[in-house]
CSV table of C-alpha atoms and ligand atoms in Angstrom, one decimal:
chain,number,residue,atom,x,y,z
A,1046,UNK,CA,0.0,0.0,0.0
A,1047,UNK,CA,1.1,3.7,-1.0
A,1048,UNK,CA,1.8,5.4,2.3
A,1049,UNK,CA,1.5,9.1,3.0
A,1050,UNK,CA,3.9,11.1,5.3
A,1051,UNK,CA,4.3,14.9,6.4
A,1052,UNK,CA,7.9,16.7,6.9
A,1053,UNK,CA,6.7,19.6,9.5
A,1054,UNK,CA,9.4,21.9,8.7
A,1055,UNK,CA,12.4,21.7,6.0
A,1056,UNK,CA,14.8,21.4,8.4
A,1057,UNK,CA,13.6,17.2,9.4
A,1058,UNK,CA,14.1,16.5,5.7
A,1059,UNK,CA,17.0,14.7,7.3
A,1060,UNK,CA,14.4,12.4,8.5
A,1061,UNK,CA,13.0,11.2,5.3
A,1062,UNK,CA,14.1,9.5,2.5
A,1063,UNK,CA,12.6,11.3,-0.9
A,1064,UNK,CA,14.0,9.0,-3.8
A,1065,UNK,CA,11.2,6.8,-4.4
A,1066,UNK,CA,8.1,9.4,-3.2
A,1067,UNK,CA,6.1,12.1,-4.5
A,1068,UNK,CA,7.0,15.1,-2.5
A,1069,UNK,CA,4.3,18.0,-2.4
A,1070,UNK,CA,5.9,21.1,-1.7
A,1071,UNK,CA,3.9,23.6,0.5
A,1072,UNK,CA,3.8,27.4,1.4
A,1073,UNK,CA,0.2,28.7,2.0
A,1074,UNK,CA,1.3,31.9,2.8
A,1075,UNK,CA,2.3,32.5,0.0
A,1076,UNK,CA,4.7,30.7,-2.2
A,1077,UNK,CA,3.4,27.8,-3.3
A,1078,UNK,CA,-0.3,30.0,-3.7
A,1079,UNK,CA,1.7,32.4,-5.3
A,1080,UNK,CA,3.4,30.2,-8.3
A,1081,UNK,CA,0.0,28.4,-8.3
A,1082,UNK,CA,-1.4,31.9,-9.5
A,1083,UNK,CA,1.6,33.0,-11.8
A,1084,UNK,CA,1.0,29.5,-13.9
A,1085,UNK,CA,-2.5,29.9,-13.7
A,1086,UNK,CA,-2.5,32.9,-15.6
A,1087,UNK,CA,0.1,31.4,-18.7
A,1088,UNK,CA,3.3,32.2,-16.7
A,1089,UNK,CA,5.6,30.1,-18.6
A,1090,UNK,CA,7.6,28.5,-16.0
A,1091,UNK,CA,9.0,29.3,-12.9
A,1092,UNK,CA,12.6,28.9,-11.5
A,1093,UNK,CA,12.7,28.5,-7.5
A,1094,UNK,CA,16.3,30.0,-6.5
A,1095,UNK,CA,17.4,29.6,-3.1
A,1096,UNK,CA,19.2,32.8,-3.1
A,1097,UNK,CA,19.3,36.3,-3.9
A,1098,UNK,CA,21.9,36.9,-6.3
A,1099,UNK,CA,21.1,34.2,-8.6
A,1100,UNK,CA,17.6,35.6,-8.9
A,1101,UNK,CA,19.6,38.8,-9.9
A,1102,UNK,CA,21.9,37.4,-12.5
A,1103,UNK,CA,18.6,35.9,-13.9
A,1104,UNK,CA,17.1,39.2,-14.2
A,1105,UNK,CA,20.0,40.1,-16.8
A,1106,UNK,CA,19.1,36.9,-19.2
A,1107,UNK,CA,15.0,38.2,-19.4
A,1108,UNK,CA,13.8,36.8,-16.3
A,1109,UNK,CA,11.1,38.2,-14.3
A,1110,UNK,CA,12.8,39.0,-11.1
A,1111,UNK,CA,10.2,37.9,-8.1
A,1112,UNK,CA,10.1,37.4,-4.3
A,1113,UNK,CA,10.6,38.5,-1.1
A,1114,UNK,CA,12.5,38.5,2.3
A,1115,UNK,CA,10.1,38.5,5.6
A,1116,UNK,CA,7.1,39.4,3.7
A,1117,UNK,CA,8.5,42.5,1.8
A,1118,UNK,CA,9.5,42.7,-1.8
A,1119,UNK,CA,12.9,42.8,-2.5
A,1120,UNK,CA,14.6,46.1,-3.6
A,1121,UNK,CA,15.3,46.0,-7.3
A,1122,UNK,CA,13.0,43.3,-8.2
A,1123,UNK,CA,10.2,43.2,-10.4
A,1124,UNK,CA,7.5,41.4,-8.1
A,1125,UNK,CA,7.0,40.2,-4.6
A,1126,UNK,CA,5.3,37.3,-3.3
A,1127,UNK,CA,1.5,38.6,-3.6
A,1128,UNK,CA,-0.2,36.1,-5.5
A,1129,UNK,CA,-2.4,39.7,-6.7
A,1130,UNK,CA,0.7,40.5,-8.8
A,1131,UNK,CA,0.6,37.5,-10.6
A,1132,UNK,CA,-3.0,38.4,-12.3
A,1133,UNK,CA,-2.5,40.4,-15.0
A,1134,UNK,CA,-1.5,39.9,-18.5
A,1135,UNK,CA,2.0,40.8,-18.3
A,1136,UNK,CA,2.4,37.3,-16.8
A,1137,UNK,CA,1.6,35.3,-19.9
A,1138,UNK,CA,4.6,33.1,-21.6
A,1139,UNK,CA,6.8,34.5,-19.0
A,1140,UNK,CA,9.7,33.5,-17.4
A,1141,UNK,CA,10.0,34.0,-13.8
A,1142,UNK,CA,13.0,33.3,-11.3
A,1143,UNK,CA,11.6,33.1,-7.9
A,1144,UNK,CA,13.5,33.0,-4.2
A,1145,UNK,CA,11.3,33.6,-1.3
A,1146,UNK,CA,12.2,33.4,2.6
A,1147,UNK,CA,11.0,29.9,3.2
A,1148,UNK,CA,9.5,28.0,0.4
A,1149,UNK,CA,12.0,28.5,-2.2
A,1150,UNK,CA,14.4,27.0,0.5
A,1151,UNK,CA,11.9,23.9,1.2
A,1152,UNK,CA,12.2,22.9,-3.0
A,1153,UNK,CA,15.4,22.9,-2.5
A,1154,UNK,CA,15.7,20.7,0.1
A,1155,UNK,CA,13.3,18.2,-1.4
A,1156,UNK,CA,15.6,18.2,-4.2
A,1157,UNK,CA,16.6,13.9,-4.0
A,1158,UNK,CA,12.6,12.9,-4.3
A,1159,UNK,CA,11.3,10.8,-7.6
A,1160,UNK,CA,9.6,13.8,-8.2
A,1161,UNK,CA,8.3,17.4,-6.6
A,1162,UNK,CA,4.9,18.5,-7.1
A,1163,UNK,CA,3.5,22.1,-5.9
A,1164,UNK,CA,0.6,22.1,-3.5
A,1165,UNK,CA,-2.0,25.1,-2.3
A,1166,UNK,CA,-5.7,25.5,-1.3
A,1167,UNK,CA,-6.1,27.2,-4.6
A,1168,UNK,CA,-5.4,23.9,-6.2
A,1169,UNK,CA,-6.1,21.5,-4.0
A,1170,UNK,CA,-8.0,19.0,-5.8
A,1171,UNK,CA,-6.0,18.8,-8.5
A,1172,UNK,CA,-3.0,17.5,-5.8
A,1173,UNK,CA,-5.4,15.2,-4.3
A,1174,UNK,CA,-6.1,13.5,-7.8
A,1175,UNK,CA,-2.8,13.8,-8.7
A,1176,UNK,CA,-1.4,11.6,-5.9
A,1177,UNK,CA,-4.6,9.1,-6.0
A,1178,UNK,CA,-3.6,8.1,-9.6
A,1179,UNK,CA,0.1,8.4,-8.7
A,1180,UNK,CA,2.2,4.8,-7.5
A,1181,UNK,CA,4.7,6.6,-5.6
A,1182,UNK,CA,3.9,7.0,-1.7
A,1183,UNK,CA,4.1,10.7,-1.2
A,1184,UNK,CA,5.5,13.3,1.6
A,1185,UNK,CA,4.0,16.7,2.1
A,1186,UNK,CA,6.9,19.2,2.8
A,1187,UNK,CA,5.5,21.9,4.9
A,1188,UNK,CA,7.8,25.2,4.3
A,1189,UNK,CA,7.4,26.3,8.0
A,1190,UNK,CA,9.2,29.8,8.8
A,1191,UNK,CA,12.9,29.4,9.2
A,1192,UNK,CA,12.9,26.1,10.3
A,1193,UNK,CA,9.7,26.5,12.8
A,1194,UNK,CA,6.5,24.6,12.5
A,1195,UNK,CA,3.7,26.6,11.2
A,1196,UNK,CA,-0.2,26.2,11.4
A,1197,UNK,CA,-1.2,27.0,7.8
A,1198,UNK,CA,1.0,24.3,5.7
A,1199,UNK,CA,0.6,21.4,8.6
A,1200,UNK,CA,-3.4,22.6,7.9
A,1201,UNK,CA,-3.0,21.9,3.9
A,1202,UNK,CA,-1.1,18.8,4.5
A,1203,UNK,CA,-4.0,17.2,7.1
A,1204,UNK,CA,-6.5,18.6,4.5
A,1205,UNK,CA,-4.7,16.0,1.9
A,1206,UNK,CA,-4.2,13.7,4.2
A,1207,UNK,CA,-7.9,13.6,5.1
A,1208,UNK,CA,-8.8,13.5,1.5
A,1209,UNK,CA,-6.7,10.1,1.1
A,1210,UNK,CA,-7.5,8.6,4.2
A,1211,UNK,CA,-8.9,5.1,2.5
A,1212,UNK,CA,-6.2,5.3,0.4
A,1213,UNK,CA,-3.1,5.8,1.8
A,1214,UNK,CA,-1.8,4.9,5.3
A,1215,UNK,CA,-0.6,6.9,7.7
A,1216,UNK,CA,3.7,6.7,7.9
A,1217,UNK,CA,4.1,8.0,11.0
A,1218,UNK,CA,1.8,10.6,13.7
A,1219,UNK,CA,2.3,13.9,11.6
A,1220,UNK,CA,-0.3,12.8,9.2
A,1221,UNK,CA,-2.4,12.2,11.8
A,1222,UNK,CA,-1.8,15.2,13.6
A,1223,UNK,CA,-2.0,17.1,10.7
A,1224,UNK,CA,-5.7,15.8,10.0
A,1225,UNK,CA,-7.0,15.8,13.6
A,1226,UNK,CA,-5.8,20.0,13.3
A,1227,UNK,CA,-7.4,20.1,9.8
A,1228,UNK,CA,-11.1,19.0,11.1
A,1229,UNK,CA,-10.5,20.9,14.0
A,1230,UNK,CA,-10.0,24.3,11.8
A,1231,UNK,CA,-12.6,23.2,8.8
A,1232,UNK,CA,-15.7,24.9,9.4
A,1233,UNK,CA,-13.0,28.2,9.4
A,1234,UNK,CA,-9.8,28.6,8.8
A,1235,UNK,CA,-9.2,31.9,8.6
A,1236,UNK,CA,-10.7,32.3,12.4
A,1237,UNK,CA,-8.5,28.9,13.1
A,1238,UNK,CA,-5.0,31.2,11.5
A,1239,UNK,CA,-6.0,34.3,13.0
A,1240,UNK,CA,-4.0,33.9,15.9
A,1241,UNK,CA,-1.2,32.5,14.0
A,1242,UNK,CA,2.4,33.6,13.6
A,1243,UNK,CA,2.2,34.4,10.1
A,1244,UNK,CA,-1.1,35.9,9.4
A,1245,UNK,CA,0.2,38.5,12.3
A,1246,UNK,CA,3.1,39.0,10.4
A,1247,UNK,CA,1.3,39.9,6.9
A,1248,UNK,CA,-1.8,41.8,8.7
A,1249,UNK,CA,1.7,43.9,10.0
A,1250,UNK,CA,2.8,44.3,6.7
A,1251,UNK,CA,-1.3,45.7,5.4
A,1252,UNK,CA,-1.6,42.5,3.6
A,1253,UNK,CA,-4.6,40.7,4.9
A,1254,UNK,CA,-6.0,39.9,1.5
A,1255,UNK,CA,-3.4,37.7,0.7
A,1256,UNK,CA,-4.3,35.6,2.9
A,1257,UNK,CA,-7.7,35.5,2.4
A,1258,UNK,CA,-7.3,34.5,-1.4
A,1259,UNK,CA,-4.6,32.1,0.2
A,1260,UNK,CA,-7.2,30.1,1.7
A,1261,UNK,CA,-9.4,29.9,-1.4
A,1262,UNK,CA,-9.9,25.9,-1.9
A,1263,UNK,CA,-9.8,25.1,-5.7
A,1264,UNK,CA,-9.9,28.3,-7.6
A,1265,UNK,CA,-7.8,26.8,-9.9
A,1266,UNK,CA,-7.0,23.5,-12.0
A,1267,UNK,CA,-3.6,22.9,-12.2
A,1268,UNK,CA,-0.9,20.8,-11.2
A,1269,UNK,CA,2.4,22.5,-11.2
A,1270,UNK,CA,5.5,20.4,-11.0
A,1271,UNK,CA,9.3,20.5,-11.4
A,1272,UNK,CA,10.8,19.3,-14.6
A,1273,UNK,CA,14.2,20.1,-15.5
A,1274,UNK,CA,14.6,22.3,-12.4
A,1275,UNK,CA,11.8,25.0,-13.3
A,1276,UNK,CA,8.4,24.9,-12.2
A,1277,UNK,CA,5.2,24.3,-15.0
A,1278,UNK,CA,1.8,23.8,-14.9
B,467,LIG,O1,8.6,32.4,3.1
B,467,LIG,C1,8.1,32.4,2.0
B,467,LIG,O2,8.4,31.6,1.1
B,467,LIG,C2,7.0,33.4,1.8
B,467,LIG,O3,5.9,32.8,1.3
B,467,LIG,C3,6.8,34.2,3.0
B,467,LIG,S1,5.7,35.6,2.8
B,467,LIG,O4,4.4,35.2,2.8
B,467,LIG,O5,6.0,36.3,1.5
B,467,LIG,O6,6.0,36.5,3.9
């Protein structure tokens, strides 16, 4: 049977071995919602960068320099990390280079699995079917914040968990935490985040929308994944 695990933060990837599973890569707020949104609306492909400067350099060969550090855009670039900014048609058959504070970092990390796919609310469904069809067993990679748990990705990854329940077993008790926290915040999660670390932050920052759209469950059809190092739909 096809077994289903969840990495709490990027820094147990130690923990797990990747080579033979399906890892989804998570960042509800907002990474993985934000490239979700870019691809949804014809960005071409996206390439996650751990760092700054490469993002740069990319910038110079026609990339579309995008991301952030702690929530703010950073200087120079041509986008941050609102998935708002990734709506219009200027996005269309482009190519963006991408480094963001924490889930940039978590694709890199899940680098050794058979294969990366990128997971949201916005399209959650399509993950879900995705990984039902799929032989591999999978692990969910939450992006946490610098290395700390956080409630909104362990939410996403007990919301696929509970969608797969008959499916595929538990590995471990993170998946079932992770679903026991997911039916507890159903019936609404944004009053479940509110208290959370990172909605604080981003209400700090004026940005409350962001998370509202961030929390939208299936807004879109896609399945992005990695091939070749770049991110497509
Ligand atoms: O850490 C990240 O990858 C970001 O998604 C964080 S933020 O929402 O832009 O603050």
């Amino acid at each position: 049977m096809k077994t289903i695990d969840v990495c709490l933060s990027p820094d147990l990837m130690h923990l797990y071995q990747v080579n033979n599973r399906t890892v989804v890569v998570v960042d509800i707020l907002r990474a993985t919602s934000t490239m979700v949104t870019a691809l949804a609306h014809g960005a071409e492909s996206i390439l996650p960068l751990a760092d700054l400067e490469n993002c740069r350099k990319k910038g110079m060969m026609g990339y579309i320099t995008s991301g952030e550090r702690d929530g703010v855009k950073v200087e120079g670039f041509d986008k941050g990390n609102s998935p708002f900014e990734y709506m219009d048609k200027d996005i269309r058959g482009k190519k963006i280079a991408f480094t963001t504070t924490n889930g940039t970092q978590a694709i890199e990390k899940s680098k050794e699995a058979k294969e990366i796919i990128i997971g949201s609310f916005l399209n959650l469904s399509s993950v879900v079917n995705y990984l039902l069809l799929g032989e591999n067993s999978v692990l969910i990679v939450c992006a946490g914040w610098k290395g700390r748990v956080n409630l909104e990705d362990t939410l996403f990854a007990g919301a696929v968990v509970d969608k797969l329940k008959d499916y595929l077993g538990p590995d471990c008790d993170a998946p079932l935490a992770a679903r026991h926290l997911y039916s507890m915040a159903k019936p609404d999660m944004q009053k479940f985040l509110s208290e959370s670390s990172h909605v604080k932050r981003l209400n700090k920052l004026n940005i409350h929308k962001d998370f509202e759209f961030c929390l939208t469950i299936d807004k879109y059809k896609i399945l992005p994944r990695i091939k070749n190092g770049l991110i497509v739909a």
